[in-house]
Structure formats: structure tokens, C-alpha cells
Amino acid sequence: QKEVEQNSGPLSVPEGAIASLNCTYSDRGSQSFFWYRQYSGKSPELIMFIYSNGDKEDGRFTAQLNKASQYVSLLIRDSQPSDSATYLCAAPTRGGSEKLVFGKGTKLTVNP
Amino acid sequence: GAGVSQSPSNKVTEKGKDVELRCDPISGHTALYWYRQSLGQGLEFLIYFQGNSAPDKSGLPSDRFSAERTGGSVSTLTIQRTQQEDSAVYLCASSAGTHYEQYFGPGTRLTVT
């Protein structure tokens, strides 16, 4: 199993809907998880990080972490066309180093 | 404050030439990373520097690739005898090392003709 896995999509939702992006990871020792947004032709931009089980909300974004099931998700409420991008999930590599392993990303399209 | 900066933003080179890519991390960040992203692909880890520790070079694809970080700040990624398959966007990121979140620079788009 790859260290961090994401559904590559593409995921398409209508404007105003909730977009749900999922990520699973293999290292049970991972403590921190990150979501990055990457617009086409641009570099990744950190949008959320989460360390504790449960939900973390920031504006229209909610990160959800379930360590027992080894998955982390990102919910985008009231999706806007400007949310159309590739979303990358990342977690530290085994051994707790600062090096992150990135998933291959899920491409999200929000249709007006 | 200033973010991660990279130069040049674009580089076109002929096959077989050497290139140097530069990264200026966020001031005070102890960790610096280089990644490569080919068109439509995910991030490929290349090398990681942390403070004065020996760099983690496990991601370098061949011995044509090398990197150094001078004075714990600026880093240069060097690709010798470039090949067409080296064409990609090279991204640099830095981290304060507290919770590991990385901040990316705008990248250098390398095209080998």
C-alpha cells in the first residue's frame, strides 16, 4: 500500500454543493496531516492541517481525521468555481521525520 | 512576510548543458525541500535539508542531480548534462520544523530541448 493514497478523480460538483475529498495513509504513527490546493500552473498552497482526531473547521473548509481508520478528509461547503483545483493530501514519512509524503491529488471541478 | 522565492521562473536549455536552480526559503525556516513535478503528475521528492544535518538525498533520480544549501539558507539544485526527461517544474519548499507544514515557492519551469 502506498503511504498516502487519494482518489485521483476527477470529482465534479455543482456550485453551492459540498465537495468531499478523501485520503488514506498507511503509517499508524503519523500525527499530522496537510491539505494543499494546487491551481493549474501554480505551486501547491497550504489550506489546512490537522493533528487531532475529529473535525477542524476554517471558513468553508473542514478537515476530518480518523486515526483508527487511517483516513483524513477535506470537506468544502458552498463550493465555488474558484475552488476548482487539484487537492493534495500529505503526511509525514515513517520515522516521524519532517519529510512529507504527498498523495497524487484529486482534481476537483465546481460547475457554475 | 516574504515567502519562498525561486529563480529563474523559467529556464530553457539544450540537452547536455548544466543548469542551476536557486531557492530562497522563508527567513528562519530550518528545513528546505526540493520536489519535481512533471506535467499532470504528482510531486516527486528530490532532497531535504534540515539545519546542519546531512541532507536526505534519497529522492535524487541520478548522480547528475545534486544540491547544496549554504549557510543554512539559500539552496541551489544543479542538474548536470541535462536530458529531455528532466523537463519539469522544480519546486522548493521550506518549513519551520514545528508542525512540519511546508510552504512552496512558485517553482522553476525547466525545458530541455
mmCIF file of C-alpha atoms in Angstrom:
data_model
loop_
_atom_site.group_PDB
_atom_site.id
_atom_site.type_symbol
_atom_site.label_atom_id
_atom_site.label_comp_id
_atom_site.label_asym_id
_atom_site.label_seq_id
_atom_site.Cartn_x
_atom_site.Cartn_y
_atom_site.Cartn_z
ATOM 1 C CA GLN A 1 0.000 0.000 0.000
ATOM 2 C CA LYS A 2 1.298 3.438 -0.893
ATOM 3 C CA GLU A 3 1.947 5.697 2.073
ATOM 4 C CA VAL A 4 -0.682 8.258 1.087
ATOM 5 C CA GLU A 5 -3.469 7.475 -1.335
ATOM 6 C CA GLN A 6 -6.122 9.659 -2.878
ATOM 7 C CA ASN A 7 -8.836 9.090 -5.418
ATOM 8 C CA SER A 8 -7.455 10.831 -8.486
ATOM 9 C CA GLY A 9 -10.925 11.835 -9.624
ATOM 10 C CA PRO A 10 -11.848 13.924 -11.398
ATOM 11 C CA LEU A 11 -14.542 14.984 -8.944
ATOM 12 C CA SER A 12 -17.205 17.246 -10.307
ATOM 13 C CA VAL A 13 -19.779 19.059 -8.156
ATOM 14 C CA PRO A 14 -22.279 21.831 -8.858
ATOM 15 C CA GLU A 15 -21.751 25.284 -7.435
ATOM 16 C CA GLY A 16 -23.047 25.536 -3.876
ATOM 17 C CA ALA A 17 -22.715 21.813 -3.156
ATOM 18 C CA ILE A 18 -20.410 20.128 -0.650
ATOM 19 C CA ALA A 19 -17.235 18.664 -2.147
ATOM 20 C CA SER A 20 -15.763 15.737 -0.224
ATOM 21 C CA LEU A 21 -12.132 14.752 -0.777
ATOM 22 C CA ASN A 22 -10.668 11.676 0.846
ATOM 23 C CA CYS A 23 -7.209 10.417 1.688
ATOM 24 C CA THR A 24 -5.918 7.265 3.364
ATOM 25 C CA TYR A 25 -2.493 6.716 4.862
ATOM 26 C CA SER A 26 -0.510 3.663 5.854
ATOM 27 C CA ASP A 27 1.629 4.814 8.787
ATOM 28 C CA ARG A 28 -0.348 4.480 12.028
ATOM 29 C CA GLY A 29 2.277 6.619 13.713
ATOM 30 C CA SER A 30 1.507 9.666 11.575
ATOM 31 C CA GLN A 31 0.470 12.563 13.748
ATOM 32 C CA SER A 32 -0.085 15.434 11.347
ATOM 33 C CA PHE A 33 -1.860 15.774 8.040
ATOM 34 C CA PHE A 34 -1.979 18.514 5.500
ATOM 35 C CA TRP A 35 -4.199 19.563 2.627
ATOM 36 C CA TYR A 36 -2.777 21.606 -0.211
ATOM 37 C CA ARG A 37 -4.602 23.215 -3.106
ATOM 38 C CA GLN A 38 -2.869 23.494 -6.470
ATOM 39 C CA TYR A 39 -4.310 25.549 -9.272
ATOM 40 C CA SER A 40 -3.264 24.620 -12.767
ATOM 41 C CA GLY A 41 0.185 26.028 -13.499
ATOM 42 C CA LYS A 42 0.726 27.150 -9.928
ATOM 43 C CA SER A 43 2.561 25.746 -6.917
ATOM 44 C CA PRO A 44 0.783 23.980 -4.031
ATOM 45 C CA GLU A 45 -0.771 26.212 -1.382
ATOM 46 C CA LEU A 46 -1.340 25.003 2.189
ATOM 47 C CA ILE A 47 -5.001 25.318 3.109
ATOM 48 C CA MET A 48 -5.494 23.100 6.169
ATOM 49 C CA PHE A 49 -3.586 20.983 8.650
ATOM 50 C CA ILE A 50 -4.939 18.723 11.347
ATOM 51 C CA TYR A 51 -3.327 16.806 14.216
ATOM 52 C CA SER A 52 -6.184 15.613 16.403
ATOM 53 C CA ASN A 53 -8.994 13.179 15.777
ATOM 54 C CA GLY A 54 -12.219 14.849 14.823
ATOM 55 C CA ASP A 55 -13.039 17.911 12.805
ATOM 56 C CA LYS A 56 -11.226 21.155 12.244
ATOM 57 C CA GLU A 57 -13.094 23.989 10.568
ATOM 58 C CA ASP A 58 -11.720 27.016 8.794
ATOM 59 C CA GLY A 59 -14.288 29.044 6.898
ATOM 60 C CA ARG A 60 -15.848 26.864 4.213
ATOM 61 C CA PHE A 61 -13.224 24.136 4.753
ATOM 62 C CA THR A 62 -13.467 21.291 7.258
ATOM 63 C CA ALA A 63 -10.726 18.704 7.728
ATOM 64 C CA GLN A 64 -11.725 15.429 9.338
ATOM 65 C CA LEU A 65 -9.257 12.978 10.836
ATOM 66 C CA ASN A 66 -9.954 9.407 11.908
ATOM 67 C CA LYS A 67 -6.742 7.808 13.135
ATOM 68 C CA ALA A 68 -8.351 4.470 13.897
ATOM 69 C CA SER A 69 -9.436 4.113 10.274
ATOM 70 C CA GLN A 70 -6.364 5.919 8.942
ATOM 71 C CA TYR A 71 -8.208 8.376 6.789
ATOM 72 C CA VAL A 72 -8.360 12.113 6.532
ATOM 73 C CA SER A 73 -10.873 14.060 4.515
ATOM 74 C CA LEU A 74 -11.493 17.600 3.373
ATOM 75 C CA LEU A 75 -14.984 18.997 3.000
ATOM 76 C CA ILE A 76 -15.610 22.171 1.055
ATOM 77 C CA ARG A 77 -19.011 23.697 1.771
ATOM 78 C CA ASP A 78 -20.792 26.017 -0.631
ATOM 79 C CA SER A 79 -18.347 25.085 -3.378
ATOM 80 C CA GLN A 80 -17.410 27.863 -5.758
ATOM 81 C CA PRO A 81 -15.954 27.680 -9.281
ATOM 82 C CA SER A 82 -12.800 29.241 -7.779
ATOM 83 C CA ASP A 83 -12.380 26.056 -5.725
ATOM 84 C CA SER A 84 -11.684 24.147 -8.938
ATOM 85 C CA ALA A 85 -8.150 22.844 -8.474
ATOM 86 C CA THR A 86 -6.184 19.731 -7.567
ATOM 87 C CA TYR A 87 -6.159 18.947 -3.860
ATOM 88 C CA LEU A 88 -3.126 17.190 -2.400
ATOM 89 C CA CYS A 89 -3.089 15.286 0.860
ATOM 90 C CA ALA A 90 0.231 14.932 2.738
ATOM 91 C CA ALA A 91 1.518 13.131 5.830
ATOM 92 C CA PRO A 92 4.974 12.703 7.382
ATOM 93 C CA THR A 93 7.030 9.754 6.260
ATOM 94 C CA ARG A 94 7.710 6.808 8.515
ATOM 95 C CA GLY A 95 10.023 7.536 11.380
ATOM 96 C CA GLY A 96 8.464 10.880 12.169
ATOM 97 C CA SER A 97 10.824 12.929 10.066
ATOM 98 C CA GLU A 98 9.731 16.273 8.724
ATOM 99 C CA LYS A 99 9.649 14.959 5.190
ATOM 100 C CA LEU A 100 6.100 14.788 3.884
ATOM 101 C CA VAL A 101 4.691 12.201 1.551
ATOM 102 C CA PHE A 102 2.159 13.620 -0.872
ATOM 103 C CA GLY A 103 -0.727 11.830 -2.489
ATOM 104 C CA LYS A 104 -1.131 12.209 -6.221
ATOM 105 C CA GLY A 105 -4.024 14.604 -5.764
ATOM 106 C CA THR A 106 -7.728 14.770 -6.553
ATOM 107 C CA LYS A 107 -8.834 17.099 -9.312
ATOM 108 C CA LEU A 108 -11.984 18.993 -8.340
ATOM 109 C CA THR A 109 -14.189 20.851 -10.784
ATOM 110 C CA VAL A 110 -17.013 23.048 -9.493
ATOM 111 C CA ASN A 111 -19.549 23.723 -12.221
ATOM 112 C CA PRO A 112 -21.384 27.072 -12.252
ATOM 113 C CA GLY B 1 6.389 38.457 5.301
ATOM 114 C CA ALA B 2 8.267 37.244 2.247
ATOM 115 C CA GLY B 3 7.548 33.765 1.069
ATOM 116 C CA VAL B 4 9.767 31.206 -0.610
ATOM 117 C CA SER B 5 11.352 32.579 -3.751
ATOM 118 C CA GLN B 6 12.856 30.684 -6.660
ATOM 119 C CA SER B 7 14.867 31.714 -9.680
ATOM 120 C CA PRO B 8 14.730 31.626 -12.577
ATOM 121 C CA SER B 9 10.992 31.225 -13.090
ATOM 122 C CA ASN B 10 11.613 29.651 -16.474
ATOM 123 C CA LYS B 11 14.687 28.028 -17.927
ATOM 124 C CA VAL B 12 15.162 26.636 -21.407
ATOM 125 C CA THR B 13 18.358 24.735 -22.002
ATOM 126 C CA GLU B 14 19.851 22.460 -24.579
ATOM 127 C CA LYS B 15 20.300 18.790 -23.913
ATOM 128 C CA GLY B 16 23.678 18.119 -22.328
ATOM 129 C CA LYS B 17 24.059 21.520 -20.682
ATOM 130 C CA ASP B 18 24.225 22.031 -16.922
ATOM 131 C CA VAL B 19 21.633 24.137 -15.087
ATOM 132 C CA GLU B 20 21.429 25.678 -11.630
ATOM 133 C CA LEU B 21 18.157 26.443 -9.897
ATOM 134 C CA ARG B 22 18.017 28.648 -6.844
ATOM 135 C CA CYS B 23 15.742 28.673 -3.800
ATOM 136 C CA ASP B 24 15.474 31.288 -1.060
ATOM 137 C CA PRO B 25 13.473 29.867 1.862
ATOM 138 C CA ILE B 26 11.343 31.798 4.298
ATOM 139 C CA SER B 27 13.610 33.538 6.785
ATOM 140 C CA GLY B 28 14.117 31.439 9.898
ATOM 141 C CA HIS B 29 12.912 28.184 8.336
ATOM 142 C CA THR B 30 15.346 25.399 9.145
ATOM 143 C CA ALA B 31 14.070 22.809 6.691
ATOM 144 C CA LEU B 32 14.250 23.080 2.911
ATOM 145 C CA TYR B 33 12.908 20.654 0.307
ATOM 146 C CA TRP B 34 13.186 20.201 -3.433
ATOM 147 C CA TYR B 35 10.475 18.488 -5.462
ATOM 148 C CA ARG B 36 9.893 17.860 -9.133
ATOM 149 C CA GLN B 37 6.520 17.834 -10.826
ATOM 150 C CA SER B 38 6.150 16.660 -14.377
ATOM 151 C CA LEU B 39 3.120 17.709 -16.427
ATOM 152 C CA GLY B 40 -0.040 16.281 -14.898
ATOM 153 C CA GLN B 41 1.881 14.279 -12.327
ATOM 154 C CA GLY B 42 2.211 14.342 -8.571
ATOM 155 C CA LEU B 43 5.046 15.768 -6.523
ATOM 156 C CA GLU B 44 8.279 13.794 -6.663
ATOM 157 C CA PHE B 45 10.517 14.313 -3.644
ATOM 158 C CA LEU B 46 14.158 15.012 -4.525
ATOM 159 C CA ILE B 47 16.154 16.152 -1.484
ATOM 160 C CA TYR B 48 15.639 17.517 2.026
ATOM 161 C CA PHE B 49 17.885 19.713 4.188
ATOM 162 C CA GLN B 50 17.373 20.168 7.914
ATOM 163 C CA GLY B 51 19.630 22.543 9.787
ATOM 164 C CA ASN B 52 23.208 21.273 9.865
ATOM 165 C CA SER B 53 22.268 17.620 9.432
ATOM 166 C CA ALA B 54 23.360 15.617 6.416
ATOM 167 C CA PRO B 55 20.769 16.072 3.655
ATOM 168 C CA ASP B 56 18.327 13.315 2.752
ATOM 169 C CA LYS B 57 19.206 12.663 -0.887
ATOM 170 C CA SER B 58 17.052 9.578 -1.250
ATOM 171 C CA GLY B 59 14.856 11.099 -3.951
ATOM 172 C CA LEU B 60 17.544 12.237 -6.378
ATOM 173 C CA PRO B 61 16.893 10.311 -9.620
ATOM 174 C CA SER B 62 20.517 10.061 -10.751
ATOM 175 C CA ASP B 63 24.016 11.258 -9.941
ATOM 176 C CA ARG B 64 23.500 14.084 -12.421
ATOM 177 C CA PHE B 65 21.427 15.776 -9.745
ATOM 178 C CA SER B 66 22.975 17.473 -6.726
ATOM 179 C CA ALA B 67 22.033 20.196 -4.296
ATOM 180 C CA GLU B 68 23.672 22.280 -1.663
ATOM 181 C CA ARG B 69 22.485 24.663 0.974
ATOM 182 C CA THR B 70 24.892 27.378 2.003
ATOM 183 C CA GLY B 71 24.779 28.936 5.441
ATOM 184 C CA GLY B 72 21.574 27.154 6.281
ATOM 185 C CA SER B 73 19.616 29.414 3.951
ATOM 186 C CA VAL B 74 19.796 29.599 0.153
ATOM 187 C CA SER B 75 19.860 26.330 -1.768
ATOM 188 C CA THR B 76 20.981 25.522 -5.285
ATOM 189 C CA LEU B 77 19.849 22.468 -7.224
ATOM 190 C CA THR B 78 22.255 21.545 -10.017
ATOM 191 C CA ILE B 79 21.443 19.251 -12.897
ATOM 192 C CA GLN B 80 24.417 18.205 -14.998
ATOM 193 C CA ARG B 81 24.242 17.048 -18.598
ATOM 194 C CA THR B 82 20.509 17.702 -18.783
ATOM 195 C CA GLN B 83 18.247 15.241 -20.575
ATOM 196 C CA GLN B 84 14.819 15.803 -22.089
ATOM 197 C CA GLU B 85 13.225 13.746 -19.318
ATOM 198 C CA ASP B 86 14.484 16.350 -16.839
ATOM 199 C CA SER B 87 11.897 18.781 -18.213
ATOM 200 C CA ALA B 88 9.526 19.550 -15.341
ATOM 201 C CA VAL B 89 8.627 22.166 -12.773
ATOM 202 C CA TYR B 90 11.099 22.172 -9.910
ATOM 203 C CA LEU B 91 9.528 23.268 -6.647
ATOM 204 C CA CYS B 92 11.221 24.328 -3.457
ATOM 205 C CA ALA B 93 9.513 24.380 -0.063
ATOM 206 C CA SER B 94 10.581 25.377 3.418
ATOM 207 C CA SER B 95 9.342 24.546 6.875
ATOM 208 C CA ALA B 96 9.833 25.988 10.328
ATOM 209 C CA GLY B 97 10.041 22.447 11.620
ATOM 210 C CA THR B 98 7.436 22.968 14.302
ATOM 211 C CA HIS B 99 4.467 21.128 12.845
ATOM 212 C CA TYR B 100 6.063 20.249 9.548
ATOM 213 C CA GLU B 101 3.813 22.316 7.317
ATOM 214 C CA GLN B 102 5.695 23.249 4.179
ATOM 215 C CA TYR B 103 5.357 26.411 2.165
ATOM 216 C CA PHE B 104 6.136 26.273 -1.511
ATOM 217 C CA GLY B 105 7.845 28.688 -3.823
ATOM 218 C CA PRO B 106 6.458 29.488 -7.276
ATOM 219 C CA GLY B 107 8.683 26.928 -8.977
ATOM 220 C CA THR B 108 11.124 26.908 -11.878
ATOM 221 C CA ARG B 109 9.846 25.521 -15.157
ATOM 222 C CA LEU B 110 12.736 23.718 -16.836
ATOM 223 C CA THR B 111 12.527 22.817 -20.500
ATOM 224 C CA VAL B 112 15.292 20.756 -22.061
ATOM 225 C CA THR B 113 15.320 20.934 -25.867
#
